XYZ file of C-alpha atoms in Angstrom:
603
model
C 0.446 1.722 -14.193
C -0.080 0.125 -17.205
C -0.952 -3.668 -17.730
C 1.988 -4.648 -19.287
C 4.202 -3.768 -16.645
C 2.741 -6.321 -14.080
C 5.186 -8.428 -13.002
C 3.664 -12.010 -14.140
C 2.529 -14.004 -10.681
C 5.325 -15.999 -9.202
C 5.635 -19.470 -7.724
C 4.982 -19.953 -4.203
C 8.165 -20.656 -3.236
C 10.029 -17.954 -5.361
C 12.088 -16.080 -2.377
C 11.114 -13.149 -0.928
C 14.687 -11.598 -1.282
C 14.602 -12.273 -5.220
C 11.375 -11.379 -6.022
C 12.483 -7.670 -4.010
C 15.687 -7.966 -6.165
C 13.884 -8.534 -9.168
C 11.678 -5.581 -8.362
C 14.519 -3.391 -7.581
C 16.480 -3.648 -10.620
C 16.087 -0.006 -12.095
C 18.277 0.257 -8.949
C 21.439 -1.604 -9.810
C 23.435 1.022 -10.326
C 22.466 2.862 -6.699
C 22.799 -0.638 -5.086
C 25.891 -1.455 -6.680
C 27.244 1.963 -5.387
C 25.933 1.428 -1.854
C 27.592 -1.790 -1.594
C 31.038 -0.972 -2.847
C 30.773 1.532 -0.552
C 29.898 -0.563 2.648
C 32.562 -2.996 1.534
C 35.236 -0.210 0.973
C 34.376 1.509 4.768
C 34.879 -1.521 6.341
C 38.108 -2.100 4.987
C 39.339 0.815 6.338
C 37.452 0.614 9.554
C 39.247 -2.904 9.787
C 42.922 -0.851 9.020
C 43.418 0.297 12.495
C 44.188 -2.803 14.178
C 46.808 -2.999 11.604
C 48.349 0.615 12.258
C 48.391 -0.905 15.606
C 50.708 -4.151 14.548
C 52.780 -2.191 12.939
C 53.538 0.422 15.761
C 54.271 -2.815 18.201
C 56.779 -4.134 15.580
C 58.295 -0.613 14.962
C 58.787 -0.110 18.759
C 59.937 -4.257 19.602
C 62.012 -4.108 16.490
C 62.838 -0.629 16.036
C 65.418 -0.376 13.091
C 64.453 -4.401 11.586
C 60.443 -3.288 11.323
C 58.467 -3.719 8.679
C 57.944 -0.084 8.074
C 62.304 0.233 8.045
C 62.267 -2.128 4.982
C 60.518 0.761 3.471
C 63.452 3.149 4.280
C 62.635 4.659 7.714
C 64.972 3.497 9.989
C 64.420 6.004 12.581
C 61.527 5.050 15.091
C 59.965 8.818 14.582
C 59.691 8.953 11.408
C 58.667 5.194 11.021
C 55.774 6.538 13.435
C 55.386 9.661 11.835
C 54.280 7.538 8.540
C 52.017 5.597 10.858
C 50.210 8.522 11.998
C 49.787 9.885 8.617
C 48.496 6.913 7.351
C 46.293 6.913 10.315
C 44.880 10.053 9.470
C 44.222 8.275 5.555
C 42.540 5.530 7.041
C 40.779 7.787 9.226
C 39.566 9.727 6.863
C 38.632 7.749 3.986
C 36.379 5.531 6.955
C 34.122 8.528 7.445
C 34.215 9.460 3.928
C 32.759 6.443 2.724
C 30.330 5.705 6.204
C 28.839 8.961 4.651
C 28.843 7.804 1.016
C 27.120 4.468 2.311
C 24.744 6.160 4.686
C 23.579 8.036 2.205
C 23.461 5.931 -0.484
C 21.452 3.053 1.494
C 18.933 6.076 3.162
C 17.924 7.463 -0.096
C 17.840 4.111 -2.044
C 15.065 2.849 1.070
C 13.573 5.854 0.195
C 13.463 5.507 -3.436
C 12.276 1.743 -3.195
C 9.209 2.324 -0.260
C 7.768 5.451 -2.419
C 7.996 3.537 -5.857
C 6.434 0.016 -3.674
C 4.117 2.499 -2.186
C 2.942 4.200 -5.316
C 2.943 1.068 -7.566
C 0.792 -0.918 -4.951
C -1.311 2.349 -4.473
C -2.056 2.574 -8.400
C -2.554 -1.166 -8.428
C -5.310 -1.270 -6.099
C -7.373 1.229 -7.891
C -7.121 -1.129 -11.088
C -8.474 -3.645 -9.040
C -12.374 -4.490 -9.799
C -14.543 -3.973 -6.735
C -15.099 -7.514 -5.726
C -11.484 -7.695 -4.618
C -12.559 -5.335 -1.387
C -15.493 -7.034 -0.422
C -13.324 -9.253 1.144
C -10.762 -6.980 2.749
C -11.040 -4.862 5.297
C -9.467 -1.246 4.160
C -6.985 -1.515 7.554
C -5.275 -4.275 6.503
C -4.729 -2.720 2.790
C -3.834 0.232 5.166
C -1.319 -1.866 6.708
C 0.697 -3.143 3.630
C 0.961 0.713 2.249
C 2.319 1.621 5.415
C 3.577 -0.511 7.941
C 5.029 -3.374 5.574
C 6.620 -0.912 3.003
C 8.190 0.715 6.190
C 9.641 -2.498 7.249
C 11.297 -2.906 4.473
C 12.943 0.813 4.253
C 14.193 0.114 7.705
C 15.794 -2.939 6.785
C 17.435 -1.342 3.781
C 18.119 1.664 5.842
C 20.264 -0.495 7.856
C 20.379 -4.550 7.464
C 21.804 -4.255 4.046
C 25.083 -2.703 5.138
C 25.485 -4.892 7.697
C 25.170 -7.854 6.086
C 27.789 -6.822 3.387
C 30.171 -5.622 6.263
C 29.768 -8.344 8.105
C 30.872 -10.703 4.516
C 33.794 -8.231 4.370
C 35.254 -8.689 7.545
C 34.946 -12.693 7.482
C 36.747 -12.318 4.304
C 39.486 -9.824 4.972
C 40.255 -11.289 8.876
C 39.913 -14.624 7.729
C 42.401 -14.061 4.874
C 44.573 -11.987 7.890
C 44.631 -14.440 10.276
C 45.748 -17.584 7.940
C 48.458 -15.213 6.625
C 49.873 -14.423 10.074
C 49.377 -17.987 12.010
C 47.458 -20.665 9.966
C 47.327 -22.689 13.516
C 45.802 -19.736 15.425
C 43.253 -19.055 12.524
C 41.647 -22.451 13.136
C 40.664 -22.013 16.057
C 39.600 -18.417 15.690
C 37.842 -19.839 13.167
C 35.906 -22.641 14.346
C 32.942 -20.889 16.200
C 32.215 -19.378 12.773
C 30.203 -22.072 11.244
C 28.420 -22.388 14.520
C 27.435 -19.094 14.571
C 26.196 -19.128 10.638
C 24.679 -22.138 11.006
C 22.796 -21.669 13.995
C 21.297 -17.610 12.529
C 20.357 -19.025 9.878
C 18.470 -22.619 11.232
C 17.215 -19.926 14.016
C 15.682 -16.904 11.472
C 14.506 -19.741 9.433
C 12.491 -21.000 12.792
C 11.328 -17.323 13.309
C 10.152 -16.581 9.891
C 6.302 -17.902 10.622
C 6.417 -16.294 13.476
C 6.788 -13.010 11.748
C 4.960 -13.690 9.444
C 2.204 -14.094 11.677
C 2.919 -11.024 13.133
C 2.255 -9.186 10.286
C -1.069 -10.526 9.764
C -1.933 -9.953 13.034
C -0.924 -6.375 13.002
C -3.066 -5.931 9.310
C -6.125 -7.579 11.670
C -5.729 -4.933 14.407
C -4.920 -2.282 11.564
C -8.374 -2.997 9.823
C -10.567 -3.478 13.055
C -9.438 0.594 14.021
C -10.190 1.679 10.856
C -13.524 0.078 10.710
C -14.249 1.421 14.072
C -13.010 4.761 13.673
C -15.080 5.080 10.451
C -18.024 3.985 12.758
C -17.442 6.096 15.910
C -20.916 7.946 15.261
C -22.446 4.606 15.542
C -20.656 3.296 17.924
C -21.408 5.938 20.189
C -25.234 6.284 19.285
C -25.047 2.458 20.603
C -22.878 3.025 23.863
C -20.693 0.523 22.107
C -17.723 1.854 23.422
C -17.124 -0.442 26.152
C -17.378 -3.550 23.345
C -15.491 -1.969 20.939
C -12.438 -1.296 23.893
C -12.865 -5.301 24.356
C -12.721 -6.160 20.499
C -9.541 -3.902 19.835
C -8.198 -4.883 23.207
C -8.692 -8.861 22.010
C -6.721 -8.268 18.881
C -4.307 -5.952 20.281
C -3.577 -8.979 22.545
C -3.128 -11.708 19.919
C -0.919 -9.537 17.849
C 1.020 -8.587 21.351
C 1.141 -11.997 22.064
C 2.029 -12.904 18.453
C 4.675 -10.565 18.759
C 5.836 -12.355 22.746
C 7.027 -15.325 20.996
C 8.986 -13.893 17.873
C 10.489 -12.163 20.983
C 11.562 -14.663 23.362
C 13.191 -16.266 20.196
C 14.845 -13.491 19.078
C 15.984 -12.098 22.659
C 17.665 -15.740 22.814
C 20.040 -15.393 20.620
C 22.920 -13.376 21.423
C 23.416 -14.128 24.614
C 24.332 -17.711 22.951
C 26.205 -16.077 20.295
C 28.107 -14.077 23.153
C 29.101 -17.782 24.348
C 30.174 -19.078 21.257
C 32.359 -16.244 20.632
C 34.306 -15.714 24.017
C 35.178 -19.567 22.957
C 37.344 -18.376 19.599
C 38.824 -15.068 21.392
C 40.101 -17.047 24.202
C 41.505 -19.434 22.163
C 43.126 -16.955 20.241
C 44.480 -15.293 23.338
C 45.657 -18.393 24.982
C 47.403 -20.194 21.562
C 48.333 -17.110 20.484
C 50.246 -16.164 23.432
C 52.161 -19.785 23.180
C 52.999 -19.030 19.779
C 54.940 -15.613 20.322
C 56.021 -17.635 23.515
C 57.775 -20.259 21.069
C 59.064 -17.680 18.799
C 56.682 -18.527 15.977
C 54.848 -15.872 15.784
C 55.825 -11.663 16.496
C 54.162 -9.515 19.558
C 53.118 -7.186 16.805
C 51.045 -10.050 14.428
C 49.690 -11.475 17.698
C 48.770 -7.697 19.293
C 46.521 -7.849 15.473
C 45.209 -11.296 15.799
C 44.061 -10.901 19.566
C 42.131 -7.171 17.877
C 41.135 -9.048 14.812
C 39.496 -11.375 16.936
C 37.335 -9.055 18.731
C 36.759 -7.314 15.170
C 35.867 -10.895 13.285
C 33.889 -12.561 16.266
C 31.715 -9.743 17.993
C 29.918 -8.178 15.050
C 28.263 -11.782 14.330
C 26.632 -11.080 17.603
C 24.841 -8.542 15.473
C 23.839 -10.779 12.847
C 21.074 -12.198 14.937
C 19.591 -8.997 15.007
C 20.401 -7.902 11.162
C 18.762 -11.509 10.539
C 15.802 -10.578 12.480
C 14.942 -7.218 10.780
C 15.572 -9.228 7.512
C 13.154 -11.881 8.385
C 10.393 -9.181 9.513
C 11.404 -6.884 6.167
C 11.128 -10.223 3.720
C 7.640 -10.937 5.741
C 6.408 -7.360 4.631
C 7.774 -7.883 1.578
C 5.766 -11.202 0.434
C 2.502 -9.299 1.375
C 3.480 -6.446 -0.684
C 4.533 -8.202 -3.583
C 1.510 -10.759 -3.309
C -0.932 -7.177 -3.648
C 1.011 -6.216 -6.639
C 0.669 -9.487 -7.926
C -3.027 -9.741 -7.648
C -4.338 -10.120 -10.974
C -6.119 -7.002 -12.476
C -9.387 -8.963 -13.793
C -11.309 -5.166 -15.660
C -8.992 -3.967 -18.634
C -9.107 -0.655 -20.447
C -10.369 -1.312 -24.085
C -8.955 0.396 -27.174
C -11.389 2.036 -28.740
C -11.107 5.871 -27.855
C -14.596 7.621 -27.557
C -13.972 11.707 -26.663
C -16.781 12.619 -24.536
C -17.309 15.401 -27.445
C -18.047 12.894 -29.431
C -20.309 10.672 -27.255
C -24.275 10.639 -28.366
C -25.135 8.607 -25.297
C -27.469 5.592 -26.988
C -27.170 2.603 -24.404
C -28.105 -0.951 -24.826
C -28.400 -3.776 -22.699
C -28.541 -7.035 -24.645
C -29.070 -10.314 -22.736
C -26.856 -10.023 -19.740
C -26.533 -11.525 -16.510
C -24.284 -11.198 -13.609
C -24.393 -12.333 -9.982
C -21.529 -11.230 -7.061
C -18.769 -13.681 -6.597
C -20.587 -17.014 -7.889
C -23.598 -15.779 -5.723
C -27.485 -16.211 -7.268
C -27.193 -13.988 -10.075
C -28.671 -10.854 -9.640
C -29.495 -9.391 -13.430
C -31.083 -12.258 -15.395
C -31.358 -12.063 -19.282
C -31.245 -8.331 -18.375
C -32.318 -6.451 -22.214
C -32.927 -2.494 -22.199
C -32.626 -0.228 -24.634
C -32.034 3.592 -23.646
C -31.500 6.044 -26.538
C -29.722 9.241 -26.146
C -31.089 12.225 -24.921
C -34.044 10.638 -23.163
C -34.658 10.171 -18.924
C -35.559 6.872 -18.209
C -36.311 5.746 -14.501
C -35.632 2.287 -12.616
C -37.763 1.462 -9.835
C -38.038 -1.307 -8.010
C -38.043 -3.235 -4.387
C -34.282 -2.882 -2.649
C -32.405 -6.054 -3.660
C -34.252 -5.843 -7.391
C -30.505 -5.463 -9.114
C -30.930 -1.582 -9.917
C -27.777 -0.218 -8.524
C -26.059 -3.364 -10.113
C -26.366 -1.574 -13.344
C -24.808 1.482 -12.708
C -21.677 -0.696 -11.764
C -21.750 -2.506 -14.568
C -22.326 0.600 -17.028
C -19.155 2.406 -15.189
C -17.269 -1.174 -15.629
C -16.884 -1.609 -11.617
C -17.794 -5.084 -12.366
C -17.863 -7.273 -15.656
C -20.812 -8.612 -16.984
C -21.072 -12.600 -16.557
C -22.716 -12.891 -20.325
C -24.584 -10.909 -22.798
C -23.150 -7.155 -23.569
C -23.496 -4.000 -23.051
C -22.586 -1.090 -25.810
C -22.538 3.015 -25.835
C -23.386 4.312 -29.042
C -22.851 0.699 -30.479
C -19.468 0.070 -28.830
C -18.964 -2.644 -26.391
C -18.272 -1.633 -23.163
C -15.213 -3.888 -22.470
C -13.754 -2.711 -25.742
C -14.284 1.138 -25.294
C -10.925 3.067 -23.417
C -12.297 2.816 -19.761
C -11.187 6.382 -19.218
C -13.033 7.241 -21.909
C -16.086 5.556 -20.339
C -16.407 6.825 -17.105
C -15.316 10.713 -18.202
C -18.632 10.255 -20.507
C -21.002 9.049 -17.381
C -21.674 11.646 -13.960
C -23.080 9.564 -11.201
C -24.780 10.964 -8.138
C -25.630 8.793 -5.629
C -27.162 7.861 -2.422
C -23.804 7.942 -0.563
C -22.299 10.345 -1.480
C -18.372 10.532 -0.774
C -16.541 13.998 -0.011
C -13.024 14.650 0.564
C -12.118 15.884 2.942
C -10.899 19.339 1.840
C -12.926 22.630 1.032
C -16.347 23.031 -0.942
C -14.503 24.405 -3.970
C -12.144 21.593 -4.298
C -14.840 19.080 -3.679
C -17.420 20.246 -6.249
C -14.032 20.289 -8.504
C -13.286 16.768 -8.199
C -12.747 15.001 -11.522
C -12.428 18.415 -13.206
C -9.375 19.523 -11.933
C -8.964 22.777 -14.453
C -12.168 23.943 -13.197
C -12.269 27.952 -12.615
C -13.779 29.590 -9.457
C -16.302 31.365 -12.122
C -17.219 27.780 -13.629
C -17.232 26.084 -10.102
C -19.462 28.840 -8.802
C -22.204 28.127 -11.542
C -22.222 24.414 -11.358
C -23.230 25.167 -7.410
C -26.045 27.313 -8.632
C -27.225 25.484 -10.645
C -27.831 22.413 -8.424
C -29.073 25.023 -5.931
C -26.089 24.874 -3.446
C -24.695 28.138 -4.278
C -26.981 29.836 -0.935
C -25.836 27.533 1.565
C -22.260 27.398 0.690
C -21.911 31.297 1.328
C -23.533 31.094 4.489
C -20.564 28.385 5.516
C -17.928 30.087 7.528
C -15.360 30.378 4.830
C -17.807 29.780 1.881
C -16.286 27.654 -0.519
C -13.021 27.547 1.394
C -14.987 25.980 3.783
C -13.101 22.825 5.204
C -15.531 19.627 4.772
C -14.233 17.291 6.886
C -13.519 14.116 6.611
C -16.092 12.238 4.330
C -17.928 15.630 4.478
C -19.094 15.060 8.256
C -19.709 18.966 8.779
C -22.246 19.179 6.332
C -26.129 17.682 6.390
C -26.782 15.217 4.050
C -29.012 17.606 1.752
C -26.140 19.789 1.588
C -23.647 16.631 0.968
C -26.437 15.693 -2.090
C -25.936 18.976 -3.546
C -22.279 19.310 -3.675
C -22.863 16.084 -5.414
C -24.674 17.479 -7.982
C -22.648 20.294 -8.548
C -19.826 18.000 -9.347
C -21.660 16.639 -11.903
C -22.750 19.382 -13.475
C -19.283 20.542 -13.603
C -18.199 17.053 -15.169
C -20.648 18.060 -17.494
C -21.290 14.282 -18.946
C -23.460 13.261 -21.539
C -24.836 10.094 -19.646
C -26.116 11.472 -16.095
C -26.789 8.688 -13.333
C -28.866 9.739 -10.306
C -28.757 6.426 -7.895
C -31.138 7.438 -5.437
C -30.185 10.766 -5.568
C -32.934 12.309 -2.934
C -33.501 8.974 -0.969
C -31.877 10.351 2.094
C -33.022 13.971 2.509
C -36.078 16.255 3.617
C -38.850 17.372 1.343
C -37.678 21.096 1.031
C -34.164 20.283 0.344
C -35.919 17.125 -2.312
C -38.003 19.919 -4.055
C -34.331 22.315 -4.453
C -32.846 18.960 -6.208
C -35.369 17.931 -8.214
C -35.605 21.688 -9.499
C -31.968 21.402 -9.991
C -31.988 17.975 -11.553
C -34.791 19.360 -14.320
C -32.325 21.773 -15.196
C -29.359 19.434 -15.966
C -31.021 16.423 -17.101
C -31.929 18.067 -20.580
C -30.199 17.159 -23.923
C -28.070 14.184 -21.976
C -29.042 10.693 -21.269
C -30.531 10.434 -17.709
C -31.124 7.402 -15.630
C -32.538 7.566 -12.431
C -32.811 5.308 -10.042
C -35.334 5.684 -6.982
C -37.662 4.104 -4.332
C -38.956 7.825 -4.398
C -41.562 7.608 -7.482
C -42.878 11.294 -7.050
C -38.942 12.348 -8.089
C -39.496 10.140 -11.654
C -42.725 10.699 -12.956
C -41.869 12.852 -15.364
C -39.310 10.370 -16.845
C -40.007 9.727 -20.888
C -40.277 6.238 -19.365
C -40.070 4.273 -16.197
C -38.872 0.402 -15.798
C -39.863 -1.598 -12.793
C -37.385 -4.309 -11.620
C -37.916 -7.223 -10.031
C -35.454 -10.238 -8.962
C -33.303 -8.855 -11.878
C -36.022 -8.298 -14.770
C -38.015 -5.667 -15.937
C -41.690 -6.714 -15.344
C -43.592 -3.538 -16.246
C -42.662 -0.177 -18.427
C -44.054 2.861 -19.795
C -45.187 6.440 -18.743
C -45.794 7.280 -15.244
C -50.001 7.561 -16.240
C -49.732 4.460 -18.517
C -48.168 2.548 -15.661
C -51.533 3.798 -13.368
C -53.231 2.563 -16.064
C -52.307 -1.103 -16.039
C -52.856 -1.161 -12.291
C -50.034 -3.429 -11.469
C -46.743 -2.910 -8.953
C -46.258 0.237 -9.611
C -49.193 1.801 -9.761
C -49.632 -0.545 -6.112
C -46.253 1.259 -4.603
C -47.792 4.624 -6.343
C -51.023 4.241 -3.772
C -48.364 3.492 -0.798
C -46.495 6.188 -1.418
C -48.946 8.978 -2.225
C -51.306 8.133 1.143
C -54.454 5.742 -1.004
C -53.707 2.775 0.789
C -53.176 1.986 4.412
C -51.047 -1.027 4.185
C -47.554 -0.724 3.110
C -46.216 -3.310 0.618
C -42.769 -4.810 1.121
């Protein structure tokens, strides 16, 4: 999705309804269809009572009905035309239930993929710093359970709302036609009814709305534990965890009670209100036809169109409610889509063909949401082709410039260019199809070996797949796997060892083929034997391409062309693995911890 397509972020008190509406309107057409036919059904679902009039009249007053004026004077075939009209109404009813069931189905449809897609795309344009503060549930939550909400309301609620307008409009008109006196009084309980759904959904809309973010709290505590059910069982923290899902499970149960016991109230009142207007109906009504003021056949209608006008508003407490819960879902989903997207793409283009792979840090400094800055007056240069190495203690800000070289984060001042080009001004695809990063964690799909040593180059052949494993040395291990390179991973990659998860790594990147290689503590986590298979590996693919590697490790960067040392954000020391002996300082002090000359171990 590009930028110019976000929606600009609304007032606060903008309407849920409208700012759906206004998202909606490549769908005018679909909802004006829908609508027309909702409106159209329930005319003729409101015909019958009609038919039934007339049949009274033509049997009360046989040859002086209303049907006879037409030229039928014979009762059969005055109620011959009846039934054939019958079978009209009849039909054109279910033709047009279809046409709106339909209609409203696939336009809920249409809406929760588009919401779900467009929300989808604009998370990943989000910067990182926007998830620190979420849990991955509760995003969970709005893709799913809110976007839901809102196809079941349009699935439904919509039609009955515009039914329910129809037949207020159509009976009302009816009754004041046939017996303005009766039509009062049928009428009266109306503006009761209205008045009191609406005061009573606006009272309930909080509570849903508290619902909701209860439910993305429960959402987001599963997920985290489920992601951590390794841990939590290593820690026989299963009995803790049951109480801390069973403690939000309860406030969004109990969240729930409330918006409950409201809502449960209502129709039972409504029920009240309405057996008020149908017996007045009855009851004045009757007196009417009584007094001659009225026919048996208009009051046989007016007594059905009571029933027809009065009982479906004891549905509108419940339309109401899934409105409320649908317009709760749909001010978190809009309020995601309207977060604003802080990283832009630039416009220079830069083919990775093209790209030589000189980088330079000039001045810059950046610190995690208005934290202590973490790079201070950061200045390196790295010219292309060479492998340069970052050591340093954990904490030092190494890591913190691979995010800020992929553009994960934006740099607070100074600049940073490739080949001479700002960053922020370079096409981000562009960018990050130029730079490979293995890391530490490494992230698998879950999926099969192929597809996951194919990720990011998605034209990849079996042939060229097949050589980027050998070459990082995973080729013998993935043909032992059951299927080979079918082999299903599992979810973040859980069936494989993390020497084997480092690998696959690897081989992505050598597929990706990038001139700027990042290794971010690429053998941190793994045994010496499977260490020695990388490093051989990474020898192999860090020639001709720029190469920074990142490490507590030193052994895996002595050969670099030239090693930095970081500390609190600075480089303090530089140069060649020997010269860096030489000077005696912190590295050649973490050298003699690591290699077995000293004792102590420095912190």
């Amino acid at each position: 999705m590009s930028n110019s397509k976000l929606p600009s972020k609304p007032a606060k008190t903008t309407p849920p309804l409208s700012r759906l509406l206004k998202y909606g309107r490549r769908y005018r057409l679909q909802i004006l269809l829908a609508s027309l036919c909702s409106i159209l059904n329930k005319i003729f679902d409101l015909a019958p009572p009609a038919l039934i009039g007339a049949a009274v009249d033509v049997v009360v007053k046989k040859q002086d009905s209303l049907i006879a004026q037409f030229g039928a004077k014979d009762i059969f075939s005055q109620l011959l035309i009846l039934s054939l009209l019958s079978f009209i109404v009849w039909g054109l009813e279910s033709v047009f239930e279809y046409a709106y069931d339909w209609l409203w189905r696939n336009l809920a449809q249409n809406i929760e993929h588009d919401l779900r897609i467009n929300a989808y795309t604009h998370i990943q344009e989000l910067e990182l710093s926007y998830f620190e503060d979420r849990s991955l549930g509760g995003l969970m939550s709005i893709l799913n359970d809110d976007i839901n909400q809102l196809e079941r309301f349009l699935d439904d609620g919509a039609n009955e709302l515009l039914q329910l307008v129809t037949t207020v409009i159509i009976i009302g008109g009816a009754f004041f036609i046939s017996s303005p006196k009766v039509a009062w009084l049928a009428m009266l309980p109306m503006p009761f009814i209205i008045w009191g759904s609406i005061a009573f959904q606006e009272y309930l809309a909080p509570r849903y709305a508290e619902v909701r973010e209860k439910v993305g709290i429960l959402n987001g505590q599963l997920a985290n534990n489920l992601s951590g059910i390794t841990t939590i069982k290593s820690f026989t923290a299963e009995d803790y965890e049951i109480k801390r899902i069973t403690k939000e499970s309860e406030a969004y149960r109990q969240s729930n009670r409330l918006a409950i016991t409201l809502s449960a109230a209502f129709i039972p009142v409504i029920r009240i209100i309405v057996l008020l207007g149908f017996t007045a109906t009855l009851l004045l009504g009757g007196m009417e036809v009584e007094a001659g003021r009225l026919s048996v056949g208009n009051y046989s209608v007016l007594v059905f169109l009571t029933q027809r006008l009065l009982w479906p508003l004891t549905r509108l407490g419940g339309t109401l409610d899934q409105y409320q819960r649908a317009m709760a879902s749909t001010n978190r989903v809009m309020n995601l889509l309207d977060t604003p997207i802080t990283i832009f793409t630039g416009n220079t283009r830069l083919p990775v063909s093209s790209v030589r792979g000189d980088l330079v840090f000039e001045n810059v400094t950046f610190a995690y949401n208005q934290r202590q800055p973490v790079i201070r007056y950061f200045s390196l240069i790295i010219p292309a082709g060479k492998t340069i190495a970052i050591v340093g203690s954990t904490g030092s800000g190494k890591s913190t410039l691979v995010k800020l070289l992929l553009r994960l984060y934006e740099v607070q001042s100074g600049r940073i260019t490739l080949d001479g080009i700002e960053l922020n001004k370079l096409n981000l695809k562009d960018l990050r199809q130029a730079i490979g990063l293995v890391s530490q964690d490494v992230f698998l799909f879950h999926g099969t070996v192929a597809e996951n040593i194919a990720y990011g180059t998605f034209d990849a052949t079996p042939k060229q797949i097949v050589i980027a494993a050998k070459i990082a040395e995973a080729d013998e291990f993935i043909k032992e796997l059951p299927q080979g390179y079918e082999t299903i991973v599992g979810e973040r990659g859980q069936k494989l060892s993390g020497g084997q998860r480092q690998r696959i790594a690897i081989a992505r990147a050598v597929l990706k083929n990038p001139p700027i290689l990042i290794l971010d503590e690429a053998t941190s986590a793994v045994d010496n034997e499977t260490e020695a298979a990388i490093q051989r590996s990474l020898e192999r693919i860090t020639k001709n391409r720029t190469t920074i590697a990142i490490a507590h490790r030193l052994s895996t960067v002595r050969n670099a062309d030239c090693i930095y040392v970081m500390e609190q954000g600075r480089i303090i020391e530089s140069g060649r693995h020997e010269q860096l002996l030489e000077q005696n300082g912190v590295y050649a002090a973490l050298w003699r911890v690591q290699s077995g000359l000293k004792s102590n171990v420095i912190e």
